Structures are given as structure tokens and as C-alpha cells.
Short mmCIF file of C-alpha atoms in Angstrom, two decimals:
data_model
loop_
_atom_site.label_atom_id
_atom_site.label_comp_id
_atom_site.label_asym_id
_atom_site.label_seq_id
_atom_site.Cartn_x
_atom_site.Cartn_y
_atom_site.Cartn_z
CA MET A 1 -28.99 -41.41 -112.10
CA TYR A 2 -25.51 -42.92 -114.21
CA ARG A 3 -25.93 -46.68 -115.88
CA VAL A 4 -25.19 -49.70 -114.57
CA LEU A 5 -24.15 -52.78 -116.90
CA ILE A 6 -22.77 -55.61 -114.81
CA VAL A 7 -21.00 -58.43 -117.49
CA GLU A 8 -20.10 -61.75 -115.05
CA ASP A 9 -20.69 -65.05 -115.64
CA GLU A 10 -20.84 -66.27 -111.63
CA PRO A 11 -24.30 -65.83 -110.16
CA PRO A 12 -22.79 -66.16 -106.66
CA ALA A 13 -20.59 -63.36 -107.83
CA ILE A 14 -23.51 -60.79 -109.13
CA LYS A 15 -25.46 -60.84 -106.46
CA PRO A 16 -23.58 -58.97 -103.45
CA ILE A 17 -22.65 -56.34 -106.42
CA LYS A 18 -26.78 -55.93 -107.31
CA THR A 19 -27.34 -55.62 -103.63
CA LEU A 20 -24.36 -53.06 -102.46
CA ILE A 21 -25.97 -50.92 -105.57
CA TYR A 22 -29.17 -50.89 -105.04
CA LYS A 23 -28.72 -50.31 -100.90
CA TYR A 24 -25.98 -48.03 -100.65
CA CYS A 25 -25.34 -46.26 -104.36
CA LYS A 26 -28.27 -44.26 -104.65
CA ASP A 27 -27.05 -42.37 -107.98
CA PHE A 28 -26.64 -45.52 -109.87
CA ASP A 29 -29.38 -47.36 -111.57
CA LEU A 30 -28.88 -51.04 -112.49
CA VAL A 31 -29.79 -51.36 -115.84
CA GLY A 32 -28.33 -54.85 -117.30
CA ILE A 33 -26.35 -57.94 -116.82
CA ALA A 34 -24.69 -60.18 -119.21
CA GLU A 35 -23.41 -63.35 -118.74
CA ASN A 36 -20.28 -63.17 -121.66
CA GLY A 37 -18.22 -60.56 -123.35
CA VAL A 38 -20.50 -60.96 -126.33
CA ASP A 39 -23.79 -60.04 -124.88
CA GLY A 40 -21.93 -57.34 -122.88
CA ILE A 41 -20.60 -55.32 -125.80
CA SER A 42 -24.27 -55.89 -127.47
CA MET A 43 -25.86 -54.70 -124.48
CA ALA A 44 -23.57 -51.73 -124.11
CA ARG A 45 -24.47 -50.30 -127.26
CA GLU A 46 -28.09 -50.72 -126.85
CA LEU A 47 -28.44 -49.61 -123.27
CA GLU A 48 -24.74 -47.08 -123.70
CA PRO A 49 -24.29 -47.33 -119.42
CA ASP A 50 -21.93 -44.83 -117.71
CA LEU A 51 -20.49 -47.84 -115.75
CA ILE A 52 -19.20 -51.10 -116.86
CA ILE A 53 -18.69 -53.99 -114.38
CA THR A 54 -16.92 -56.83 -115.31
CA ASP A 55 -15.04 -59.65 -114.56
CA VAL A 56 -11.65 -60.80 -115.89
CA HIS A 57 -12.61 -64.11 -116.95
CA MET A 58 -15.84 -64.95 -119.35
CA PRO A 59 -16.60 -67.71 -121.76
CA LEU A 60 -16.25 -66.44 -125.30
CA MET A 61 -14.38 -63.36 -125.02
CA ASP A 62 -12.11 -62.68 -121.95
CA GLY A 63 -12.50 -59.77 -120.39
CA ILE A 64 -9.25 -57.79 -121.93
CA GLU A 65 -10.82 -58.17 -125.39
CA PHE A 66 -13.91 -57.14 -123.82
CA VAL A 67 -12.44 -53.86 -122.62
CA SER A 68 -10.72 -53.35 -125.59
CA LYS A 69 -13.61 -53.63 -127.93
CA ILE A 70 -16.12 -51.75 -125.59
CA LYS A 71 -13.03 -49.13 -125.46
CA ARG A 72 -13.96 -48.60 -129.33
CA LYS A 73 -17.66 -48.73 -129.48
CA ASN A 74 -18.22 -46.76 -126.15
CA PRO A 75 -15.25 -44.43 -125.47
CA GLU A 76 -17.81 -42.76 -122.90
CA SER A 77 -18.18 -45.65 -120.56
CA LEU A 78 -16.02 -46.30 -117.62
CA ILE A 79 -15.13 -49.43 -116.61
CA LEU A 80 -14.73 -51.61 -113.08
CA ILE A 81 -12.63 -54.86 -113.53
CA ILE A 82 -13.38 -57.61 -110.71
CA SER A 83 -10.45 -60.22 -110.62
CA GLY A 84 -9.01 -63.03 -108.42
CA TYR A 85 -5.91 -62.74 -106.66
CA SER A 86 -4.27 -64.67 -109.35
CA GLU A 87 -5.58 -62.59 -112.40
CA PHE A 88 -3.57 -59.35 -111.42
CA GLU A 89 -1.05 -59.68 -114.14
CA TYR A 90 -4.37 -59.63 -116.50
CA VAL A 91 -6.09 -56.55 -114.78
CA GLN A 92 -2.77 -54.90 -115.49
CA ARG A 93 -2.99 -55.02 -119.22
CA ALA A 94 -6.62 -54.52 -119.06
CA ILE A 95 -5.89 -50.71 -117.26
CA SER A 96 -3.64 -50.62 -120.16
CA TYR A 97 -6.94 -50.33 -122.19
CA GLY A 98 -8.65 -48.08 -120.19
CA VAL A 99 -10.15 -49.39 -117.02
CA ASN A 100 -10.65 -47.12 -114.60
CA ASP A 101 -10.44 -49.16 -111.09
CA TYR A 102 -10.68 -52.42 -110.03
CA LEU A 103 -11.54 -54.28 -107.17
CA LEU A 104 -10.61 -57.67 -106.23
CA LYS A 105 -12.73 -60.99 -105.09
CA PRO A 106 -14.25 -61.65 -102.62
CA ILE A 107 -15.57 -58.44 -102.99
CA VAL A 108 -15.46 -55.83 -99.28
CA PRO A 109 -18.55 -54.39 -99.18
CA SER A 110 -16.82 -50.91 -97.66
CA GLU A 111 -14.24 -51.24 -100.79
CA PHE A 112 -17.00 -51.38 -103.08
CA ILE A 113 -18.58 -48.18 -102.00
CA TYR A 114 -15.26 -46.48 -101.78
CA THR A 115 -14.44 -47.38 -105.32
CA MET A 116 -18.39 -46.07 -106.70
CA ASN A 117 -18.01 -42.97 -105.11
CA LYS A 118 -14.54 -42.48 -106.87
CA ILE A 119 -16.15 -43.31 -110.26
CA GLU A 120 -19.14 -41.18 -109.67
CA LYS A 121 -16.89 -38.17 -108.72
CA LEU A 122 -15.50 -39.47 -112.42
CA LEU A 123 -19.04 -39.64 -113.62
CA GLU A 124 -20.20 -36.05 -112.52
CA LYS A 125 -16.95 -34.50 -113.69
CA GLN A 126 -17.59 -36.44 -117.57
CA PHE A 127 -20.39 -35.18 -117.72
CA TYR A 128 -19.69 -31.44 -116.85
CA GLN A 129 -16.99 -31.59 -119.39
CA ASN A 130 -19.24 -33.18 -122.00
CA ARG A 131 -22.10 -30.61 -121.33
CA ASN A 132 -19.68 -28.24 -121.95
CA ARG A 133 -18.22 -29.15 -124.89
CA LEU A 134 -21.60 -29.37 -126.22
CA LEU A 135 -22.14 -25.65 -125.29
CA LYS A 136 -19.47 -24.53 -126.79
CA LYS A 137 -19.85 -26.63 -129.92
CA MET A 138 -23.31 -24.80 -130.06
CA SER A 139 -22.22 -21.51 -129.61
CA LYS A 140 -19.91 -21.98 -132.50
CA GLU A 141 -23.49 -22.54 -134.28
CA LYS A 142 -21.77 -26.19 -135.50
CA SER A 143 -24.86 -28.85 -135.92
CA VAL A 144 -25.18 -31.19 -132.96
CA ASP A 145 -26.91 -34.45 -132.39
CA PRO A 146 -30.35 -33.96 -131.04
CA MET A 147 -30.19 -37.07 -128.35
CA GLU A 148 -26.99 -35.73 -127.12
CA VAL A 149 -28.28 -32.00 -126.65
CA LYS A 150 -31.48 -34.21 -124.28
CA HIS A 151 -28.90 -36.10 -122.28
CA TYR A 152 -26.62 -33.22 -121.06
CA PHE A 153 -30.42 -30.63 -120.34
CA PRO A 154 -32.60 -33.18 -119.07
CA TYR A 155 -35.10 -31.05 -118.85
CA ASP A 156 -37.67 -30.50 -120.92
CA LYS A 157 -37.78 -26.61 -121.06
CA TYR A 158 -35.57 -23.85 -120.73
CA PHE A 159 -35.22 -19.77 -120.60
CA LEU A 160 -32.12 -18.53 -122.55
CA SER A 161 -30.02 -15.20 -121.83
CA ILE A 162 -27.01 -13.85 -123.07
CA ILE A 163 -25.27 -11.22 -121.24
CA ARG A 164 -22.07 -9.40 -122.50
CA VAL A 165 -19.64 -7.05 -120.75
CA LYS A 166 -18.14 -4.45 -123.36
CA GLY A 167 -17.81 -5.12 -127.05
CA MET A 168 -17.87 -8.27 -128.96
CA PRO A 169 -13.98 -9.97 -128.53
CA GLY A 170 -11.55 -9.62 -131.24
CA ARG A 171 -9.86 -12.84 -133.07
CA PHE A 172 -6.68 -11.74 -131.58
CA GLU A 173 -8.45 -12.40 -127.59
CA ARG A 174 -10.65 -15.53 -128.97
CA SER A 175 -7.52 -17.31 -129.67
CA GLY A 176 -6.51 -17.45 -126.20
CA GLU A 177 -8.91 -16.01 -123.88
CA LEU A 178 -10.30 -18.34 -120.92
CA GLU A 179 -13.86 -19.76 -121.09
CA ILE A 180 -16.42 -19.25 -118.88
CA TYR A 181 -18.36 -22.23 -117.67
CA SER A 182 -20.66 -23.28 -114.47
CA GLU A 183 -19.56 -25.27 -111.82
CA LYS A 184 -19.90 -28.72 -111.65
CA ASP A 185 -23.44 -28.25 -108.88
CA GLU A 186 -24.77 -25.70 -110.57
CA THR A 187 -28.61 -26.20 -112.11
CA ILE A 188 -28.00 -23.48 -114.24
CA ALA A 189 -25.78 -24.01 -117.35
CA VAL A 190 -23.49 -21.06 -118.28
CA TYR A 191 -20.82 -20.48 -120.59
CA GLY A 192 -19.07 -17.77 -122.42
CA ARG A 193 -17.01 -17.23 -125.38
CA ASP A 194 -14.52 -15.52 -122.68
CA LEU A 195 -14.67 -13.91 -119.53
CA ASN A 196 -16.75 -10.84 -120.58
CA GLU A 197 -19.94 -12.76 -121.56
CA GLY A 198 -22.52 -15.64 -119.68
CA LEU A 199 -25.31 -17.57 -121.40
CA TYR A 200 -27.28 -18.71 -119.52
CA LEU A 201 -30.17 -21.80 -119.92
CA ILE A 202 -31.91 -21.51 -117.08
CA PRO A 203 -34.57 -25.49 -116.99
CA TYR A 204 -38.38 -23.57 -116.82
CA GLU A 205 -39.18 -26.56 -114.13
CA VAL A 206 -36.80 -25.36 -111.83
CA ILE A 207 -37.79 -21.20 -112.30
CA GLY A 208 -41.11 -21.20 -113.52
CA ASN A 209 -42.31 -18.05 -115.23
CA SER A 210 -42.91 -15.68 -112.58
CA ASP A 211 -39.21 -16.28 -111.11
CA ILE A 212 -37.54 -15.86 -114.54
CA ARG A 213 -37.74 -12.49 -114.35
CA MET A 214 -36.57 -11.95 -110.83
CA PHE A 215 -33.29 -14.26 -112.00
CA ASN A 216 -33.00 -11.87 -114.79
CA ARG A 217 -32.76 -9.00 -112.44
CA LYS A 218 -30.69 -10.91 -109.83
CA ILE A 219 -27.67 -11.28 -113.13
CA MET A 220 -28.21 -7.83 -114.14
CA LYS A 221 -27.54 -6.25 -110.67
CA GLN A 222 -24.41 -8.49 -110.38
CA TYR A 223 -23.03 -7.20 -113.56
CA LYS A 224 -23.69 -3.56 -112.76
CA LYS A 225 -21.26 -3.07 -109.88
CA ILE A 226 -18.68 -3.73 -112.14
CA ASP A 227 -19.26 -0.18 -113.19
CA VAL A 228 -18.70 -0.74 -116.96
CA TYR A 229 -21.83 -1.02 -120.28
CA PHE A 230 -23.41 -4.67 -120.97
CA THR A 231 -25.50 -5.88 -123.67
CA PHE A 232 -28.68 -8.16 -121.82
CA VAL A 233 -30.60 -10.29 -124.53
CA TYR A 234 -33.59 -12.99 -123.34
CA MET A 235 -35.83 -15.16 -124.24
CA THR A 236 -39.22 -14.06 -123.12
CA ARG A 237 -40.43 -17.54 -123.23
CA PRO A 238 -39.09 -21.10 -122.31
CA VAL A 239 -37.94 -23.29 -125.72
CA SER A 240 -38.15 -27.18 -125.45
CA ILE A 241 -35.09 -29.03 -125.83
CA ARG A 242 -35.09 -29.25 -129.72
CA ASP A 243 -34.68 -26.04 -129.39
CA ILE A 244 -32.10 -24.83 -127.35
CA PRO A 245 -29.23 -24.63 -130.63
CA GLU A 246 -31.17 -22.83 -132.95
CA THR A 247 -32.65 -20.34 -130.12
CA MET A 248 -28.97 -20.16 -129.03
CA LYS A 249 -28.10 -18.51 -132.49
CA LYS A 250 -31.01 -16.21 -132.74
CA LEU A 251 -29.36 -14.72 -129.25
CA TYR A 252 -26.19 -14.72 -130.68
CA LYS A 253 -27.24 -12.93 -133.92
CA LEU A 254 -29.29 -10.27 -132.13
CA LEU A 255 -26.52 -9.50 -129.56
CA ASP A 256 -24.19 -9.35 -132.13
CA LYS A 257 -26.03 -6.66 -133.90
CA LYS A 258 -26.57 -4.53 -131.12
CA ILE A 259 -24.52 -3.56 -129.04
CA ILE A 260 -23.63 -0.08 -128.76
CA ILE A 261 -20.53 1.03 -127.09
CA GLY A 262 -20.56 2.73 -124.19
CA LYS A 263 -24.82 2.02 -123.58
CA THR A 264 -25.79 -0.53 -121.06
CA GLN A 265 -29.45 -2.22 -123.29
CA VAL A 266 -31.95 -4.63 -122.35
CA LEU A 267 -33.32 -6.79 -124.96
CA SER A 268 -35.13 -9.64 -125.65
CA GLU A 269 -36.43 -11.53 -128.72
CA LEU A 270 -38.95 -9.32 -129.37
CA ASP A 271 -36.32 -6.09 -129.97
CA ASP A 272 -34.82 -8.39 -132.93
CA ASN A 273 -35.52 -6.39 -136.06
CA ASN A 274 -33.82 -4.69 -138.70
CA LYS A 275 -33.21 -1.62 -137.58
CA TYR A 276 -29.05 -1.09 -137.13
CA VAL A 277 -28.73 -4.13 -139.64
CA GLU A 278 -30.41 -2.30 -142.90
CA VAL A 279 -28.18 0.90 -142.63
CA ASN A 280 -28.52 3.72 -145.52
CA GLN A 281 -26.16 2.77 -147.98
CA LYS A 282 -26.19 6.00 -149.89
CA ASP A 283 -24.83 7.75 -146.31
CA ALA A 284 -22.18 5.07 -145.98
CA TYR A 285 -21.40 5.64 -149.54
CA GLU A 286 -20.86 9.30 -149.57
CA ILE A 287 -18.54 8.94 -145.95
CA LEU A 288 -16.27 6.41 -147.82
CA ASP A 289 -15.88 8.72 -150.63
CA LYS A 290 -15.30 11.75 -149.34
CA ILE A 291 -12.00 10.13 -146.93
CA ASP A 292 -11.36 8.34 -149.84
CA TYR A 293 -10.65 11.68 -151.71
CA ILE A 294 -8.90 12.68 -148.81
CA PHE A 295 -6.09 9.97 -148.71
CA HIS A 296 -5.96 10.46 -152.53
CA GLN A 297 -5.18 14.09 -152.14
CA MET A 298 -3.10 13.16 -149.06
CA GLU A 299 -4.40 15.58 -147.58
CA TYR A 300 -3.41 14.14 -143.85
CA GLY A 301 -4.44 17.19 -141.95
CA LYS A 302 -8.05 16.92 -142.21
CA ILE A 303 -8.52 13.80 -141.10
CA LYS A 304 -9.10 14.35 -137.44
CA ASN A 305 -11.74 16.81 -138.16
CA GLU A 306 -13.59 14.15 -140.84
CA LEU A 307 -13.18 11.56 -138.31
CA ARG A 308 -14.34 13.64 -135.15
CA THR A 309 -17.36 14.98 -137.12
CA LEU A 310 -17.97 10.73 -138.17
CA PHE A 311 -18.00 9.46 -134.97
CA ARG A 312 -19.93 12.36 -133.36
CA GLN A 313 -22.68 11.46 -135.92
CA TRP A 314 -22.13 7.98 -134.81
CA ALA A 315 -22.94 8.51 -131.73
CA SER A 316 -25.93 10.42 -131.81
CA GLU A 317 -27.30 7.56 -134.56
CA GLU A 318 -26.46 5.58 -131.71
CA ARG A 319 -24.56 2.62 -134.22
CA PRO A 320 -23.90 -0.33 -133.17
CA GLN A 321 -20.64 -1.59 -132.97
CA ILE A 322 -21.09 -3.95 -136.14
CA TYR A 323 -21.43 -1.18 -138.13
CA ILE A 324 -18.74 0.51 -136.95
CA SER A 325 -16.25 -1.95 -136.78
CA HIS A 326 -17.25 -2.08 -140.44
CA MET A 327 -16.83 1.28 -141.46
CA LEU A 328 -13.58 1.47 -140.08
CA LYS A 329 -11.89 -1.70 -141.63
CA GLN A 330 -13.60 -0.27 -145.07
CA ILE A 331 -11.64 3.63 -143.82
CA LEU A 332 -8.47 1.48 -143.07
CA TYR A 333 -8.33 -0.41 -146.54
CA LEU A 334 -8.70 3.11 -148.25
CA SER A 335 -6.19 5.10 -146.02
CA GLN A 336 -3.52 2.27 -147.83
CA LYS A 337 -4.57 1.35 -151.00
CA TYR A 338 -2.85 3.98 -153.13
CA ASN A 339 0.84 3.60 -151.21
CA ARG A 340 1.00 -0.04 -149.65
CA GLU A 341 1.96 -2.93 -151.95
CA ASN A 342 1.06 -5.59 -149.09
CA ILE A 343 -1.88 -4.46 -148.25
CA ALA A 344 -3.92 -8.19 -146.96
CA GLY A 345 -0.89 -8.70 -144.44
CA TRP A 346 -0.82 -5.51 -143.19
CA LEU A 347 -4.69 -5.26 -143.07
CA LEU A 348 -4.61 -8.73 -141.31
CA GLU A 349 -2.09 -6.94 -138.44
CA THR A 350 -3.88 -3.57 -137.53
CA GLU A 351 -7.17 -5.13 -138.12
CA ASP A 352 -6.76 -6.83 -134.88
CA ILE A 353 -5.76 -3.67 -133.29
CA LEU A 354 -8.70 -2.04 -134.09
CA GLU A 355 -11.00 -5.15 -132.98
CA GLU A 356 -8.91 -4.73 -129.62
CA ILE A 357 -9.93 -1.24 -129.83
CA LEU A 358 -13.16 -1.65 -130.23
CA ALA A 359 -13.50 -4.85 -127.48
CA GLU A 360 -11.93 -2.76 -125.05
CA ALA A 361 -13.48 1.30 -125.14
CA ASN A 362 -15.77 1.28 -122.14
CA GLN A 363 -17.15 4.95 -124.05
CA LEU A 364 -16.80 5.81 -128.21
CA GLU A 365 -14.75 8.19 -127.71
CA ASP A 366 -12.14 5.59 -126.82
CA VAL A 367 -12.54 4.26 -130.06
CA GLN A 368 -12.25 7.43 -132.05
CA ASN A 369 -8.78 8.66 -129.90
CA GLY A 370 -7.60 4.77 -130.69
CA PHE A 371 -8.78 4.35 -134.05
CA THR A 372 -7.45 8.49 -135.14
CA ASP A 373 -4.14 7.24 -133.55
CA LEU A 374 -3.95 4.15 -135.44
CA LEU A 375 -4.92 5.51 -138.82
CA LEU A 376 -2.30 8.65 -138.52
CA GLN A 377 0.32 5.85 -137.86
CA SER A 378 -0.36 4.12 -140.89
CA GLN A 379 0.11 7.43 -142.97
CA GLN A 380 3.45 8.16 -141.11
CA VAL A 381 1.73 11.48 -139.71
CA LEU A 382 1.99 10.89 -136.06
CA THR A 383 5.48 9.93 -134.60
CA ILE A 384 5.65 6.88 -133.37
CA GLU A 385 6.94 6.41 -129.49
CA LYS A 386 10.41 4.61 -129.84
CA VAL A 387 10.76 2.73 -126.85
CA ASP A 388 13.13 0.20 -125.55
CA ALA A 389 10.65 -2.93 -125.70
CA PRO A 390 12.68 -5.20 -123.09
CA GLU A 391 13.03 -2.32 -120.65
CA PHE A 392 9.11 -0.77 -121.66
CA LEU A 393 7.67 -4.45 -120.60
CA GLU A 394 9.93 -4.65 -117.52
CA SER A 395 8.50 -1.42 -116.30
CA LEU A 396 4.97 -2.69 -117.38
CA ARG A 397 5.73 -5.92 -115.12
CA ASN A 398 6.41 -3.70 -111.91
CA TYR A 399 4.31 -1.26 -112.26
CA VAL A 400 1.02 -3.60 -112.58
CA ASP A 401 2.49 -5.82 -109.91
CA CYS A 402 2.78 -2.20 -107.60
CA HIS A 403 -1.15 -1.76 -109.08
CA ILE A 404 -2.71 -4.80 -109.07
CA GLY A 405 -5.72 -4.04 -106.30
CA GLU A 406 -6.49 -1.11 -108.44
CA GLU A 407 -8.41 -0.49 -111.72
CA ILE A 408 -6.25 -0.76 -114.78
CA SER A 409 -7.65 -0.78 -118.48
CA LEU A 410 -5.83 -0.69 -121.68
CA THR A 411 -6.57 3.50 -121.50
CA SER A 412 -5.42 4.24 -118.51
CA ILE A 413 -2.38 2.39 -118.61
CA CYS A 414 -1.31 4.16 -122.20
CA SER A 415 -2.08 7.60 -120.60
CA THR A 416 0.35 6.33 -118.04
CA PHE A 417 3.28 5.61 -119.98
CA GLY A 418 2.48 7.92 -122.21
CA VAL A 419 2.26 5.75 -125.62
CA SER A 420 -0.98 5.22 -128.00
CA GLN A 421 -3.08 2.35 -128.17
CA PRO A 422 -2.30 0.78 -131.44
CA TYR A 423 1.27 1.57 -130.36
CA PHE A 424 0.85 -0.17 -127.11
CA SER A 425 -0.86 -2.74 -128.55
CA LYS A 426 1.69 -3.80 -131.72
CA ILE A 427 4.73 -4.18 -129.10
CA PHE A 428 2.77 -6.00 -125.95
CA ARG A 429 1.69 -8.65 -128.75
CA LYS A 430 4.84 -8.76 -130.74
CA TYR A 431 6.45 -9.79 -127.02
CA MET A 432 4.09 -11.30 -124.98
CA ASP A 433 2.08 -13.18 -127.88
CA LYS A 434 -1.48 -12.72 -125.68
CA SER A 435 -3.38 -9.44 -125.53
CA PHE A 436 -3.25 -6.94 -122.44
CA ASN A 437 -6.25 -8.00 -121.16
CA GLN A 438 -5.44 -11.78 -120.76
CA TYR A 439 -2.00 -10.72 -119.16
CA ILE A 440 -4.08 -8.75 -116.54
CA THR A 441 -6.32 -11.64 -116.19
CA GLU A 442 -3.13 -13.76 -115.85
CA GLN A 443 -1.64 -11.28 -112.90
CA ARG A 444 -4.67 -11.12 -110.88
CA MET A 445 -5.75 -14.48 -110.86
CA GLU A 446 -1.85 -15.79 -109.55
CA LYS A 447 -2.52 -12.69 -107.05
CA ALA A 448 -5.09 -14.18 -105.87
CA LYS A 449 -4.12 -17.99 -105.42
CA GLU A 450 -1.01 -16.60 -103.14
CA ILE A 451 -3.41 -14.44 -100.95
CA ILE A 452 -6.18 -17.27 -100.60
CA CYS A 453 -3.72 -19.43 -100.27
CA ASN A 454 -1.67 -17.09 -97.22
CA ASN A 455 -4.77 -15.52 -95.36
CA LYS A 456 -7.48 -18.78 -94.21
CA ASP A 457 -9.58 -16.29 -92.64
CA LEU A 458 -9.73 -13.62 -95.69
CA LEU A 459 -13.29 -13.44 -97.56
CA ILE A 460 -13.41 -13.86 -101.10
CA LYS A 461 -15.19 -9.89 -101.14
CA ASP A 462 -11.80 -9.01 -99.20
CA VAL A 463 -9.29 -11.13 -101.81
CA ALA A 464 -11.30 -10.01 -104.82
CA SER A 465 -11.15 -6.33 -103.67
CA LEU A 466 -6.82 -7.40 -103.28
CA VAL A 467 -6.44 -7.63 -106.96
CA GLY A 468 -9.06 -5.06 -108.61
CA TYR A 469 -12.36 -6.43 -108.35
CA ASN A 470 -14.97 -4.37 -106.89
CA ASN A 471 -17.96 -7.45 -107.97
CA GLN A 472 -17.56 -10.68 -105.54
CA PHE A 473 -19.53 -12.76 -107.85
CA TYR A 474 -17.44 -11.75 -111.23
CA PHE A 475 -14.22 -12.30 -109.60
CA SER A 476 -15.37 -16.06 -108.82
CA ARG A 477 -16.70 -16.66 -112.34
CA ILE A 478 -13.23 -15.81 -113.46
CA PHE A 479 -11.32 -17.56 -110.71
CA HIS A 480 -13.17 -20.86 -111.72
CA ALA A 481 -12.51 -20.26 -114.91
CA TYR A 482 -8.41 -19.83 -114.59
CA THR A 483 -8.44 -22.58 -112.09
CA ARG A 484 -11.08 -24.94 -112.62
CA LEU A 485 -12.12 -24.58 -109.31
CA SER A 486 -13.95 -22.20 -106.87
CA PRO A 487 -12.06 -20.02 -104.30
CA THR A 488 -13.63 -21.77 -101.44
CA GLU A 489 -12.53 -25.00 -103.76
CA TYR A 490 -8.93 -23.83 -104.15
CA PHE A 491 -8.20 -22.84 -100.65
CA ASN A 492 -9.44 -26.10 -99.03
CA ARG A 493 -7.16 -27.96 -101.92
CA ALA A 494 -4.20 -25.84 -100.68
CA TYR A 495 -4.58 -26.25 -96.88
CA ASP A 496 -5.06 -30.46 -97.43
CA GLU A 497 -1.77 -30.26 -99.77
CA ARG A 498 -0.21 -28.21 -97.04
CA GLU A 499 -1.02 -30.62 -93.96
CA GLY A 500 -0.70 -33.66 -95.94
CA GLY A 501 2.64 -32.19 -96.45
#
């Protein structure tokens, strides 16, 4: 229910508004009536209404001053002004202060109901935007107001779970990546820091203990169709509203330290142990000392064999991504400490490429190959492929356009064009200012928009297949993240615009 405050000094004007709200505006609750602007400010502070309906002319404080003060003190409140024909200049001024709509006296019931329906849509949109903002804030472990959490998550208890496809995103990926959000009519809140992730908040009152297991299985079934590894972490018990931020933090940390590249896992909070965090420091130092010696002696021929042995050992021990990432960054540092002055700048750029390799790998062998090339190129042992960048990128664009309905990965594209992954990532970022994964997603979504607009009878699953997705659910999530509309909503809007034009 959306809370309504009326600020009006004329009882005859108040009565029809009250009647229309009670009779026709079922999603609105009249929480207060103020007879002047001063009382209106006080009641707005106390009641925190979603909508304020106010007159332009009132005793003690006119509507313009009232609107100005409300927008400073209650910026989230929407404002509907009621005015006479002779007061239109005041209305125009009020609109410049942030009034959302206006009606002329005497009130026509059909116009009032139509306007309230418009305002309801605005409030609904505002509610979900604010809820999404709050989810994003909590995912970054920032402090939040408990009352705000309770407002946007109205149930008493929630189950939480997170699913992550492939590895954790790198710094460069996060800077321009699309985020996943719930659609407006979803009771279950969803948020993803990028397109490969979904955090689910499921109301206990809606789903219950028995159905949460079924819900979790349903989520995993959808993601299994993508044919890449994923990590699913979940709470076995519902948590109260006040515990949501801390529980999110706990699940994200569990996810971070448990991802094993190439291995699908299903884990609960009960699996939160330190098996992979408390690594054997002696083993780690022995590995790094041995590699340090190789670099110091410039025996680069031994690097490939040493890395092959190292990755084989990590695979057998099922080392998580967080451990492997740490060790590989240490090796990058060792590779340059004897022969590079600006090591800090070089490391920052090279670590970004490494993080992309880790995030996009579907198996540990992909990381081994990409990292080996990255390391040997940095030592100028491996010949760097020289290409004409504009010509290369034009060929790449043509290839992607012709093969948009097929599986295209960083590994496959490098194999097709005969370049190493580190070199490809470096040149692509330099000229495109985005990761290859972001570029592919954009191209697939633009093609999907075109297909949807021009083929009204095509099923969503067929659209998904035509742009390279074998999972309708996954495609729809990404499409919504890209356009802020579901595929069906996008078609309906495009159709309406075409018919209207």
C-alpha cells in the first residue's frame, strides 16, 4: 500500500478526494490530512508519505514554498497539485520544483483515477529502483539503515542464495558490466553484480521450508543448461530482516573462497570452513622460491614445465580461484622484479588481463595456457603477434556478426584468429575500451532487439537460440539487464510505437 497525505484547507475539496481514494484507488492508503502547509511539513516528516496531494493556495504557507521544502526534506515523496484554472502560473512554477502531476478544480473522477494510476506506476518503478540500489549497496558490504531494509523487504524472514557462473569478475569487467535485477512484478528479489551472477532473496512466508529445496533445484536446473561450471551457495534456514546484510556478506565471502575453476559446486553455510584459506605457507614459499630462482638465472626454458607441474598439482588439490589468483600474481611480480623499472604500472595492466583469464576460463587448462603466454610474452621469450589493429578489429566485428548465433568465447576467438589470449585482451581493451565479453553481450542483445521487432510470432526461446543462447531463462535475464524490459515488454513497446507512428 502506498501512503497518501492530503494538504488542503478546504473541506469541500477534501471530501471527493477521500471518496475517490477509498473507492477506486485500492493500492493507496490515506494516512493523514493537514489543513495548511506548516502542518503538512510536520506530518510529512512524521508519516513519510509516498504521495502528497496539495492545493496551490493555503494559509500560512503557499503551495510553491510547501513543495520546495518537501522536496528538500522528503525527496522520495511524489507530489500531485490540485489547482483552479486561474492558478496555472503557480502550477508551472511548482512543476519546476519537482511536482509530478496536477489536476484542475473541480475534480473530474475519471481524470483523478487516471492520474492516480499513472502515479502508482511511478511509485512502483521508484520502489524497485530503490530496492535494487539497496541490494547493490549491501552486496558491496556498505552499511545500510535497518528501517530502509525493512521498508523494501516487507516479509519477516528470507532465504538467501547466490549462484555464480564461472569465476569471479576482474576489476576491468566490473567497471562497465551490466547488473542483473528483478523485474517489477517479482516477489523474489534478484541481484547480480554482473551477468554471470544471481543473488536471490526468497520470502519464507511465500515459499516455506519444503519448497525452498525445490526452488534451489529449479535455479540450478536452469543454469545447468548453459553448459559451463557454476557455484551455488545457499542458507539452509531463513534469516530475519535485520540479519540480511550480514548474511549477504557471509554468503559472498563463502562464494569467493570456494570457487574452483571448472568444478560445479553446491554449498551451504554449513560448508563454511577454512580448508582452502589456511593454505600450507611452506609449500607456497617453496613454489615461489623455485620460480624466483628460474627468473633470476633467466632460465626461461624451464618456465613452461614448472607451470605445467604447478597447475597439475593445483588441479589434484582442487585449489580455489582465490588461491590460484594470489599465487599467479606473485609469480607475475617475480617475473619482473629483476628487469623492469615501472613494475607497479605494468603489474596493474597485466593483473587485469590475468583476472579476465581467470573469470572467462571454463577449466583450469584455459588458465594455464593463458597465463603461460602472458608470462612468456612479458619476458619477450614468446614472439608477440603483430597485427594491424583497425583491420584486425574489423575482421573480428564481421566474424562476430556472421556467427552471432554460435558459441563464441575468448578462448575460441583467439584460436580462430591465431592470437594469444593476453595479446588479444590487451589490443581489444586498448581500442574498444571494454572487455570482449561485454562486447559480445552488446552485439547479441542488439541483434535480439532487431529480431524481436521484426518477427512478432517468434518464440522467446527461438530468439535466444538465434543470438547464441541455449537457455531461454538466462537470455531473458540478460535481455532485461540490457534493456530494462523483458523480451515481451520490449516487443509490445516497439509494436505500440510502430502502430502509433
